[in-house]
Amino acid sequence: MGKLNIETITSHDTEQPADSIEWCPHDGWQDVFVCGTYQHERDKDPSSANRVGRILLYRFGAGPDGGGPTDDTLSLLQTIDRSAVLDQKWNPRTNHQLAVAGADGTLALYALSDTSGQLQLEPQTTATLAGDETEERNLLALALDWSPDGKRIAVSDSHGCIQLLNVEDGLQPVHSWKVHGFEAWTCAFSRHNENIVFSGGDDCFLCAHDVRCPGEPIMKGKNKTHSAGVTSLLSFAGRDHILLTGSYDENVRLFDERQLKCSVSELPLHGGVWRLRSNPLREPDTILCACMYHNFSVVQLNADDSFELVGEYGEHESICYGCDWQQVGKGYRSGRNVIATCSFYDHKLCVSEVTVA
């Protein structure tokens, strides 16, 4: 692959600081995505803060009847006021479900439905995370991931815990692990073994957990590899046993899932790597990276497992947190590669097209 150009198609003011983007992967609704926001509301007591947020439901480029893409219009379909949103992900298999990690320590499920021609998210159920009972700090749900079969969800939290919940039983808890000494920033199911969940924390640990065993993690990799907190994980479905990580230490790394003690390869990026997203239906080896204090970057994962920086997008003027590829096949939108990105204090959302230079 050659170098990439990233050109803004349209942008929108999210009003509150924005930190997550997720395109809907389901057939017929691939022009729909959500953006999550997070805002501190401080009162007279500076030690307390109410973390409020919104789920913003957008449609990009749909025709007037919602039947297909006709233009590059970005439409805000719905605004849901709630506790601040840290992470969101769609059920990969069924029910058009959206799972949301909240700053109130909850995991919430919403269902996307078409009522009288109007797409809306309807609340389904909410579970409060267990956290660490010995902790005095507020409990925030920080990140989540669905199992590949869409039946379970793993959630990481600010107490350093990882919790597994069963969706089919109404978000019933299955296991909870106290793993990280500080915030557990991220978690991800393996796309190669659905019994394995990975987690990364502010303590620089990268861990693997067997969900069939509620005991200690089965593998750990520590400071020798990550010199700062592990902030993002991507189990790479396109290649056997490949796990990608992002870190505050400004590197994206490739690991063999069977051996986490050292990385296979790495690439330094600027600003701290908060989020990693692949483009599974078109260019799975092309990884979109949210580099917090620098920009959004695109890296190519080469056949020899090395990385190459192939594109950069610098239109945002604040912390770059949220990004995702539109999840569509080759026949949709005449083959265009579209991304959405968002940033924090400038509360800016952009939809852009990625092309080969």
mmCIF file of C-alpha atoms in Angstrom:
data_model
loop_
_atom_site.group_PDB
_atom_site.id
_atom_site.type_symbol
_atom_site.label_atom_id
_atom_site.label_comp_id
_atom_site.label_asym_id
_atom_site.label_seq_id
_atom_site.Cartn_x
_atom_site.Cartn_y
_atom_site.Cartn_z
ATOM 1 C CA MET A 1 0.000 0.000 0.000
ATOM 2 C CA GLY A 2 1.178 3.522 -0.790
ATOM 3 C CA LYS A 3 0.768 6.637 1.292
ATOM 4 C CA LEU A 4 -2.771 7.702 2.147
ATOM 5 C CA ASN A 5 -4.628 10.990 1.903
ATOM 6 C CA ILE A 6 -7.346 11.747 4.466
ATOM 7 C CA GLU A 7 -9.762 14.506 3.460
ATOM 8 C CA THR A 8 -12.557 15.877 5.650
ATOM 9 C CA ILE A 9 -16.021 15.398 4.175
ATOM 10 C CA THR A 10 -18.034 17.032 6.948
ATOM 11 C CA SER A 11 -17.700 17.970 10.617
ATOM 12 C CA HIS A 12 -20.001 18.616 13.560
ATOM 13 C CA ASP A 13 -19.826 20.283 16.981
ATOM 14 C CA THR A 14 -20.729 17.666 19.612
ATOM 15 C CA GLU A 15 -21.157 20.424 22.254
ATOM 16 C CA GLN A 16 -19.674 18.237 24.992
ATOM 17 C CA PRO A 17 -16.152 16.723 24.879
ATOM 18 C CA ALA A 18 -16.209 13.658 22.608
ATOM 19 C CA ASP A 19 -14.241 10.464 23.248
ATOM 20 C CA SER A 20 -15.638 7.471 21.333
ATOM 21 C CA ILE A 21 -16.921 6.602 17.848
ATOM 22 C CA GLU A 22 -18.469 3.323 16.664
ATOM 23 C CA TRP A 23 -19.956 2.605 13.223
ATOM 24 C CA CYS A 24 -22.818 0.091 13.167
ATOM 25 C CA PRO A 25 -21.593 -3.105 11.419
ATOM 26 C CA HIS A 26 -24.989 -4.567 10.515
ATOM 27 C CA ASP A 27 -26.325 -4.861 6.975
ATOM 28 C CA GLY A 28 -28.562 -1.976 5.997
ATOM 29 C CA TRP A 29 -27.410 0.242 8.859
ATOM 30 C CA GLN A 30 -23.730 0.716 8.002
ATOM 31 C CA ASP A 31 -24.379 4.430 7.453
ATOM 32 C CA VAL A 32 -25.192 4.800 11.178
ATOM 33 C CA PHE A 33 -22.696 5.496 13.972
ATOM 34 C CA VAL A 34 -22.640 6.650 17.572
ATOM 35 C CA CYS A 35 -20.444 9.197 19.304
ATOM 36 C CA GLY A 36 -20.017 9.288 23.081
ATOM 37 C CA THR A 37 -19.310 12.384 25.186
ATOM 38 C CA TYR A 38 -17.860 13.022 28.648
ATOM 39 C CA GLN A 39 -18.137 16.261 30.616
ATOM 40 C CA HIS A 40 -17.202 17.162 34.187
ATOM 41 C CA GLU A 41 -19.757 19.356 35.959
ATOM 42 C CA ARG A 42 -18.117 20.693 39.110
ATOM 43 C CA ASP A 43 -20.108 22.314 41.902
ATOM 44 C CA LYS A 44 -18.932 24.485 44.801
ATOM 45 C CA ASP A 45 -16.988 21.578 46.273
ATOM 46 C CA PRO A 46 -13.954 21.214 43.974
ATOM 47 C CA SER A 47 -13.352 17.642 45.191
ATOM 48 C CA SER A 48 -16.632 16.442 43.703
ATOM 49 C CA ALA A 49 -17.610 16.204 40.068
ATOM 50 C CA ASN A 50 -20.676 14.993 38.258
ATOM 51 C CA ARG A 51 -19.607 13.199 35.083
ATOM 52 C CA VAL A 52 -22.374 13.620 32.543
ATOM 53 C CA GLY A 53 -22.467 12.668 28.896
ATOM 54 C CA ARG A 54 -24.477 11.787 25.843
ATOM 55 C CA ILE A 55 -24.871 9.154 23.197
ATOM 56 C CA LEU A 56 -25.205 10.888 19.832
ATOM 57 C CA LEU A 57 -26.731 8.756 17.057
ATOM 58 C CA TYR A 58 -25.757 9.892 13.559
ATOM 59 C CA ARG A 59 -26.508 8.872 9.996
ATOM 60 C CA PHE A 60 -24.078 9.760 7.240
ATOM 61 C CA GLY A 61 -25.083 10.111 3.610
ATOM 62 C CA ALA A 62 -28.443 8.345 3.668
ATOM 63 C CA GLY A 63 -31.191 9.230 1.228
ATOM 64 C CA PRO A 64 -34.423 10.877 2.389
ATOM 65 C CA ASP A 65 -36.113 7.491 2.831
ATOM 66 C CA GLY A 66 -33.130 5.996 4.632
ATOM 67 C CA GLY A 67 -32.803 3.482 1.826
ATOM 68 C CA GLY A 68 -29.263 4.196 0.714
ATOM 69 C CA PRO A 69 -26.415 6.662 0.416
ATOM 70 C CA THR A 70 -27.127 9.591 -1.899
ATOM 71 C CA ASP A 71 -24.983 12.412 -0.558
ATOM 72 C CA ASP A 72 -22.535 13.388 2.162
ATOM 73 C CA THR A 73 -25.021 14.809 4.639
ATOM 74 C CA LEU A 74 -24.410 14.128 8.321
ATOM 75 C CA SER A 75 -27.664 13.932 10.292
ATOM 76 C CA LEU A 76 -28.013 13.814 14.066
ATOM 77 C CA LEU A 77 -30.867 11.348 14.658
ATOM 78 C CA GLN A 78 -30.979 11.168 18.458
ATOM 79 C CA THR A 79 -29.388 12.559 21.619
ATOM 80 C CA ILE A 80 -29.465 10.480 24.821
ATOM 81 C CA ASP A 81 -28.490 12.311 28.000
ATOM 82 C CA ARG A 82 -26.928 10.009 30.602
ATOM 83 C CA SER A 83 -23.769 9.509 32.630
ATOM 84 C CA ALA A 84 -20.516 10.161 30.790
ATOM 85 C CA VAL A 85 -19.635 7.611 28.108
ATOM 86 C CA LEU A 86 -16.156 6.037 28.203
ATOM 87 C CA ASP A 87 -16.578 3.355 25.540
ATOM 88 C CA GLN A 88 -19.208 1.881 23.229
ATOM 89 C CA LYS A 89 -19.374 -1.182 20.988
ATOM 90 C CA TRP A 90 -22.037 -2.845 18.846
ATOM 91 C CA ASN A 91 -22.916 -6.507 19.257
ATOM 92 C CA PRO A 92 -20.937 -8.151 16.424
ATOM 93 C CA ARG A 93 -23.551 -10.819 15.756
ATOM 94 C CA THR A 94 -27.159 -9.948 16.415
ATOM 95 C CA ASN A 95 -29.951 -7.728 17.761
ATOM 96 C CA HIS A 96 -28.353 -4.415 16.768
ATOM 97 C CA GLN A 97 -27.353 -3.991 20.397
ATOM 98 C CA LEU A 98 -25.050 -1.245 21.609
ATOM 99 C CA ALA A 99 -23.130 -1.733 24.867
ATOM 100 C CA VAL A 100 -22.003 1.407 26.717
ATOM 101 C CA ALA A 101 -19.437 1.771 29.517
ATOM 102 C CA GLY A 102 -20.400 4.612 31.853
ATOM 103 C CA ALA A 103 -18.661 6.902 34.329
ATOM 104 C CA ASP A 104 -21.282 5.847 36.916
ATOM 105 C CA GLY A 105 -19.738 2.359 37.021
ATOM 106 C CA THR A 106 -22.406 0.731 34.883
ATOM 107 C CA LEU A 107 -22.657 -1.255 31.674
ATOM 108 C CA ALA A 108 -25.785 -0.420 29.695
ATOM 109 C CA LEU A 109 -27.378 -2.084 26.670
ATOM 110 C CA TYR A 110 -29.399 -0.241 24.043
ATOM 111 C CA ALA A 111 -31.249 -1.645 21.015
ATOM 112 C CA LEU A 112 -31.281 0.114 17.642
ATOM 113 C CA SER A 113 -34.762 0.014 16.144
ATOM 114 C CA ASP A 114 -36.611 1.553 13.217
ATOM 115 C CA THR A 115 -39.886 2.991 14.483
ATOM 116 C CA SER A 116 -42.096 4.591 11.838
ATOM 117 C CA GLY A 117 -39.080 5.276 9.652
ATOM 118 C CA GLN A 118 -37.063 6.855 12.477
ATOM 119 C CA LEU A 119 -33.962 5.089 13.798
ATOM 120 C CA GLN A 120 -33.617 5.267 17.568
ATOM 121 C CA LEU A 121 -31.738 3.636 20.421
ATOM 122 C CA GLU A 122 -33.989 2.192 23.117
ATOM 123 C CA PRO A 123 -32.635 1.295 26.582
ATOM 124 C CA GLN A 124 -32.714 -2.425 27.385
ATOM 125 C CA THR A 125 -30.903 -3.222 30.630
ATOM 126 C CA THR A 126 -28.158 -1.909 32.915
ATOM 127 C CA ALA A 127 -25.724 -3.665 35.245
ATOM 128 C CA THR A 128 -23.633 -2.062 37.994
ATOM 129 C CA LEU A 129 -20.057 -3.332 38.059
ATOM 130 C CA ALA A 130 -18.679 -4.966 41.201
ATOM 131 C CA GLY A 131 -15.338 -3.148 41.188
ATOM 132 C CA ASP A 132 -13.043 -3.540 44.201
ATOM 133 C CA GLU A 133 -14.955 -3.203 47.475
ATOM 134 C CA THR A 134 -11.789 -2.069 49.280
ATOM 135 C CA GLU A 135 -11.363 0.933 46.932
ATOM 136 C CA GLU A 136 -12.565 4.363 48.010
ATOM 137 C CA ARG A 137 -12.254 5.914 44.568
ATOM 138 C CA ASN A 138 -15.300 6.348 42.351
ATOM 139 C CA LEU A 139 -15.885 3.375 40.082
ATOM 140 C CA LEU A 140 -15.849 4.121 36.352
ATOM 141 C CA ALA A 141 -16.414 1.558 33.615
ATOM 142 C CA LEU A 142 -13.542 2.340 31.241
ATOM 143 C CA ALA A 143 -13.694 -0.054 28.296
ATOM 144 C CA LEU A 144 -15.654 -3.035 27.010
ATOM 145 C CA ASP A 145 -15.549 -5.748 24.388
ATOM 146 C CA TRP A 146 -18.059 -8.292 23.087
ATOM 147 C CA SER A 147 -17.165 -11.949 22.738
ATOM 148 C CA PRO A 148 -16.994 -12.999 19.055
ATOM 149 C CA ASP A 149 -20.328 -14.839 19.401
ATOM 150 C CA GLY A 150 -22.042 -11.764 20.867
ATOM 151 C CA LYS A 151 -23.151 -13.566 24.023
ATOM 152 C CA ARG A 152 -20.751 -12.145 26.634
ATOM 153 C CA ILE A 153 -19.169 -8.790 27.445
ATOM 154 C CA ALA A 154 -15.895 -8.053 29.216
ATOM 155 C CA VAL A 155 -15.573 -4.691 31.001
ATOM 156 C CA SER A 156 -12.525 -3.028 32.550
ATOM 157 C CA ASP A 157 -12.806 -0.419 35.301
ATOM 158 C CA SER A 158 -10.991 2.293 37.248
ATOM 159 C CA HIS A 159 -10.358 -0.032 40.211
ATOM 160 C CA GLY A 160 -8.172 -2.277 38.054
ATOM 161 C CA CYS A 161 -10.796 -5.001 37.699
ATOM 162 C CA ILE A 162 -12.013 -7.000 34.711
ATOM 163 C CA GLN A 163 -15.583 -8.303 34.841
ATOM 164 C CA LEU A 164 -17.289 -10.806 32.555
ATOM 165 C CA LEU A 165 -21.068 -10.617 32.075
ATOM 166 C CA ASN A 166 -23.512 -12.926 30.285
ATOM 167 C CA VAL A 167 -25.746 -10.998 27.888
ATOM 168 C CA GLU A 168 -28.287 -13.783 27.342
ATOM 169 C CA ASP A 169 -29.064 -13.835 31.067
ATOM 170 C CA GLY A 170 -29.621 -10.065 31.245
ATOM 171 C CA LEU A 171 -26.041 -8.971 32.026
ATOM 172 C CA GLN A 172 -25.529 -11.459 34.818
ATOM 173 C CA PRO A 173 -21.975 -11.440 36.253
ATOM 174 C CA VAL A 174 -19.858 -14.511 35.496
ATOM 175 C CA HIS A 175 -16.356 -13.689 36.810
ATOM 176 C CA SER A 176 -14.514 -10.666 38.164
ATOM 177 C CA TRP A 177 -10.724 -10.359 38.364
ATOM 178 C CA LYS A 178 -8.783 -7.776 40.383
ATOM 179 C CA VAL A 179 -5.744 -7.636 38.131
ATOM 180 C CA HIS A 180 -4.229 -4.179 37.733
ATOM 181 C CA GLY A 181 -2.815 -1.967 40.466
ATOM 182 C CA PHE A 182 -4.268 1.141 38.843
ATOM 183 C CA GLU A 183 -6.886 1.801 36.147
ATOM 184 C CA ALA A 184 -7.590 -1.087 33.773
ATOM 185 C CA TRP A 185 -7.776 1.087 30.669
ATOM 186 C CA THR A 186 -8.709 -1.562 28.145
ATOM 187 C CA CYS A 187 -9.860 -5.142 27.552
ATOM 188 C CA ALA A 188 -10.463 -7.367 24.524
ATOM 189 C CA PHE A 189 -11.585 -10.894 23.724
ATOM 190 C CA SER A 190 -9.211 -12.947 21.622
ATOM 191 C CA ARG A 191 -10.533 -13.393 18.072
ATOM 192 C CA HIS A 192 -8.669 -16.722 17.984
ATOM 193 C CA ASN A 193 -9.862 -18.263 21.268
ATOM 194 C CA GLU A 194 -13.093 -16.880 22.711
ATOM 195 C CA ASN A 195 -12.181 -18.205 26.180
ATOM 196 C CA ILE A 196 -9.299 -15.726 26.435
ATOM 197 C CA VAL A 197 -9.720 -12.079 27.485
ATOM 198 C CA PHE A 198 -6.800 -9.630 27.439
ATOM 199 C CA SER A 199 -6.502 -6.527 29.602
ATOM 200 C CA GLY A 200 -4.148 -3.570 29.854
ATOM 201 C CA GLY A 201 -3.664 -1.191 32.736
ATOM 202 C CA ASP A 202 -2.000 1.952 33.990
ATOM 203 C CA ASP A 203 0.459 -0.304 35.844
ATOM 204 C CA CYS A 204 2.059 -1.206 32.461
ATOM 205 C CA PHE A 205 0.768 -4.784 32.661
ATOM 206 C CA LEU A 206 -0.620 -6.656 29.666
ATOM 207 C CA CYS A 207 -2.566 -9.692 30.952
ATOM 208 C CA ALA A 208 -4.410 -12.697 29.564
ATOM 209 C CA HIS A 209 -7.336 -14.318 31.402
ATOM 210 C CA ASP A 210 -8.992 -17.682 30.779
ATOM 211 C CA VAL A 211 -12.710 -17.091 31.382
ATOM 212 C CA ARG A 212 -13.122 -20.750 32.372
ATOM 213 C CA CYS A 213 -10.822 -20.173 35.360
ATOM 214 C CA PRO A 214 -11.674 -17.381 37.833
ATOM 215 C CA GLY A 215 -8.183 -17.359 39.339
ATOM 216 C CA GLU A 216 -5.071 -15.380 38.491
ATOM 217 C CA PRO A 217 -4.214 -14.276 34.925
ATOM 218 C CA ILE A 218 -2.579 -17.009 32.877
ATOM 219 C CA MET A 219 0.040 -14.674 31.371
ATOM 220 C CA LYS A 220 1.484 -11.261 32.166
ATOM 221 C CA GLY A 221 3.849 -8.987 30.346
ATOM 222 C CA LYS A 222 5.231 -6.029 32.290
ATOM 223 C CA ASN A 223 7.438 -2.961 32.109
ATOM 224 C CA LYS A 224 10.147 -4.479 29.927
ATOM 225 C CA THR A 225 7.773 -4.050 27.018
ATOM 226 C CA HIS A 226 5.436 -1.159 27.895
ATOM 227 C CA SER A 227 7.125 1.732 29.674
ATOM 228 C CA ALA A 228 3.771 3.394 30.407
ATOM 229 C CA GLY A 229 0.115 2.391 30.693
ATOM 230 C CA VAL A 230 -1.455 -0.023 28.194
ATOM 231 C CA THR A 231 -4.403 1.878 26.740
ATOM 232 C CA SER A 232 -5.667 -0.044 23.714
ATOM 233 C CA LEU A 233 -5.938 -3.661 22.523
ATOM 234 C CA LEU A 234 -6.847 -5.168 19.169
ATOM 235 C CA SER A 235 -6.968 -8.937 18.737
ATOM 236 C CA PHE A 236 -6.313 -9.171 15.016
ATOM 237 C CA ALA A 237 -8.763 -11.582 13.402
ATOM 238 C CA GLY A 238 -7.008 -11.604 10.040
ATOM 239 C CA ARG A 239 -3.861 -13.385 11.273
ATOM 240 C CA ASP A 240 -3.396 -16.245 13.702
ATOM 241 C CA HIS A 241 -2.442 -15.346 17.274
ATOM 242 C CA ILE A 242 -1.825 -11.637 16.584
ATOM 243 C CA LEU A 243 -2.541 -9.031 19.282
ATOM 244 C CA LEU A 244 -1.878 -5.307 18.846
ATOM 245 C CA THR A 245 -1.439 -2.872 21.738
ATOM 246 C CA GLY A 246 -1.357 0.894 22.120
ATOM 247 C CA SER A 247 0.256 2.663 25.060
ATOM 248 C CA TYR A 248 0.864 5.992 26.740
ATOM 249 C CA ASP A 249 4.502 5.377 25.819
ATOM 250 C CA GLU A 250 3.590 6.359 22.222
ATOM 251 C CA ASN A 251 4.143 2.963 20.597
ATOM 252 C CA VAL A 252 1.913 0.530 18.752
ATOM 253 C CA ARG A 253 3.126 -3.051 19.239
ATOM 254 C CA LEU A 254 2.493 -6.518 17.855
ATOM 255 C CA PHE A 255 2.456 -9.566 20.145
ATOM 256 C CA ASP A 256 1.966 -13.262 19.663
ATOM 257 C CA GLU A 257 -1.090 -14.012 21.836
ATOM 258 C CA ARG A 258 0.594 -17.185 23.103
ATOM 259 C CA GLN A 259 3.613 -15.302 24.454
ATOM 260 C CA LEU A 260 3.156 -11.856 25.987
ATOM 261 C CA LYS A 261 6.555 -11.338 27.606
ATOM 262 C CA CYS A 262 7.982 -9.421 24.668
ATOM 263 C CA SER A 263 6.660 -7.838 21.487
ATOM 264 C CA VAL A 264 7.368 -9.106 17.981
ATOM 265 C CA SER A 265 7.522 -5.605 16.496
ATOM 266 C CA GLU A 266 6.694 -2.010 17.364
ATOM 267 C CA LEU A 267 6.368 1.422 15.805
ATOM 268 C CA PRO A 268 6.806 4.726 17.650
ATOM 269 C CA LEU A 269 3.975 7.207 17.095
ATOM 270 C CA HIS A 270 3.508 10.580 18.751
ATOM 271 C CA GLY A 271 1.108 11.569 21.501
ATOM 272 C CA GLY A 272 0.130 8.261 23.160
ATOM 273 C CA VAL A 273 -1.964 5.610 21.401
ATOM 274 C CA TRP A 274 -5.458 5.538 22.900
ATOM 275 C CA ARG A 275 -7.440 3.522 20.359
ATOM 276 C CA LEU A 276 -6.750 1.023 17.549
ATOM 277 C CA ARG A 277 -9.237 0.168 14.809
ATOM 278 C CA SER A 278 -8.821 -2.136 11.808
ATOM 279 C CA ASN A 279 -10.768 -1.970 8.545
ATOM 280 C CA PRO A 280 -11.868 -5.628 8.447
ATOM 281 C CA LEU A 281 -14.021 -5.753 5.331
ATOM 282 C CA ARG A 282 -11.737 -3.804 2.997
ATOM 283 C CA GLU A 283 -8.158 -3.399 4.200
ATOM 284 C CA PRO A 284 -7.815 -5.438 7.413
ATOM 285 C CA ASP A 285 -4.072 -4.753 7.636
ATOM 286 C CA THR A 286 -4.693 -0.984 7.744
ATOM 287 C CA ILE A 287 -4.938 0.205 11.363
ATOM 288 C CA LEU A 288 -6.432 3.557 12.401
ATOM 289 C CA CYS A 289 -4.786 4.905 15.566
ATOM 290 C CA ALA A 290 -6.001 7.661 17.880
ATOM 291 C CA CYS A 291 -2.747 9.326 18.981
ATOM 292 C CA MET A 292 -4.057 11.468 21.810
ATOM 293 C CA TYR A 293 -1.847 14.543 21.873
ATOM 294 C CA HIS A 294 -0.787 14.476 18.215
ATOM 295 C CA ASN A 295 -3.286 13.336 15.570
ATOM 296 C CA PHE A 296 -5.040 10.353 14.066
ATOM 297 C CA SER A 297 -2.561 8.129 12.246
ATOM 298 C CA VAL A 298 -2.940 5.146 9.902
ATOM 299 C CA VAL A 299 -0.379 2.342 10.039
ATOM 300 C CA GLN A 300 0.051 -0.599 7.698
ATOM 301 C CA LEU A 301 0.694 -4.054 9.169
ATOM 302 C CA ASN A 302 3.047 -5.683 6.700
ATOM 303 C CA ALA A 303 3.389 -9.350 5.788
ATOM 304 C CA ASP A 304 6.554 -9.655 7.916
ATOM 305 C CA ASP A 305 4.646 -8.325 10.986
ATOM 306 C CA SER A 306 6.375 -4.930 10.839
ATOM 307 C CA PHE A 307 4.480 -1.607 10.919
ATOM 308 C CA GLU A 308 4.647 1.332 8.537
ATOM 309 C CA LEU A 309 3.120 4.789 8.996
ATOM 310 C CA VAL A 310 1.081 5.442 5.824
ATOM 311 C CA GLY A 311 -1.265 8.315 6.698
ATOM 312 C CA GLU A 312 -1.915 11.146 9.156
ATOM 313 C CA TYR A 313 -4.964 13.299 9.863
ATOM 314 C CA GLY A 314 -4.364 16.533 11.759
ATOM 315 C CA GLU A 315 -7.688 18.378 11.623
ATOM 316 C CA HIS A 316 -8.398 18.014 15.346
ATOM 317 C CA GLU A 317 -7.076 20.564 17.834
ATOM 318 C CA SER A 318 -7.561 18.666 21.098
ATOM 319 C CA ILE A 319 -7.108 15.184 22.576
ATOM 320 C CA CYS A 320 -7.747 12.570 19.869
ATOM 321 C CA TYR A 321 -9.747 9.776 21.502
ATOM 322 C CA GLY A 322 -12.429 8.294 19.227
ATOM 323 C CA CYS A 323 -12.081 6.763 15.755
ATOM 324 C CA ASP A 324 -13.537 4.007 13.597
ATOM 325 C CA TRP A 325 -13.819 2.814 10.000
ATOM 326 C CA GLN A 326 -17.203 2.571 8.367
ATOM 327 C CA GLN A 327 -17.898 -1.170 8.371
ATOM 328 C CA VAL A 328 -18.968 -1.849 4.796
ATOM 329 C CA GLY A 329 -18.126 -4.273 1.994
ATOM 330 C CA LYS A 330 -16.590 -3.498 -1.349
ATOM 331 C CA GLY A 331 -19.930 -2.917 -3.098
ATOM 332 C CA TYR A 332 -21.132 -0.182 -0.763
ATOM 333 C CA ARG A 333 -20.678 3.523 -1.468
ATOM 334 C CA SER A 334 -18.707 2.791 -4.661
ATOM 335 C CA GLY A 335 -15.740 1.495 -2.717
ATOM 336 C CA ARG A 336 -15.088 4.598 -0.622
ATOM 337 C CA ASN A 337 -13.126 4.191 2.606
ATOM 338 C CA VAL A 338 -14.755 6.424 5.221
ATOM 339 C CA ILE A 339 -13.687 7.083 8.818
ATOM 340 C CA ALA A 340 -15.163 9.068 11.692
ATOM 341 C CA THR A 341 -12.982 10.721 14.332
ATOM 342 C CA CYS A 342 -13.646 12.860 17.393
ATOM 343 C CA SER A 343 -11.669 14.944 19.862
ATOM 344 C CA PHE A 344 -12.176 16.102 23.407
ATOM 345 C CA TYR A 345 -11.988 19.737 24.496
ATOM 346 C CA ASP A 346 -12.791 21.158 21.063
ATOM 347 C CA HIS A 347 -15.788 18.738 20.948
ATOM 348 C CA LYS A 348 -15.239 18.127 17.256
ATOM 349 C CA LEU A 349 -16.529 15.242 15.139
ATOM 350 C CA CYS A 350 -15.235 14.674 11.588
ATOM 351 C CA VAL A 351 -16.241 12.258 8.835
ATOM 352 C CA SER A 352 -13.450 11.826 6.294
ATOM 353 C CA GLU A 353 -12.513 9.852 3.198
ATOM 354 C CA VAL A 354 -9.283 7.852 2.988
ATOM 355 C CA THR A 355 -7.708 7.462 -0.457
ATOM 356 C CA VAL A 356 -4.388 6.270 -1.844
ATOM 357 C CA ALA A 357 -2.143 9.236 -2.600
#
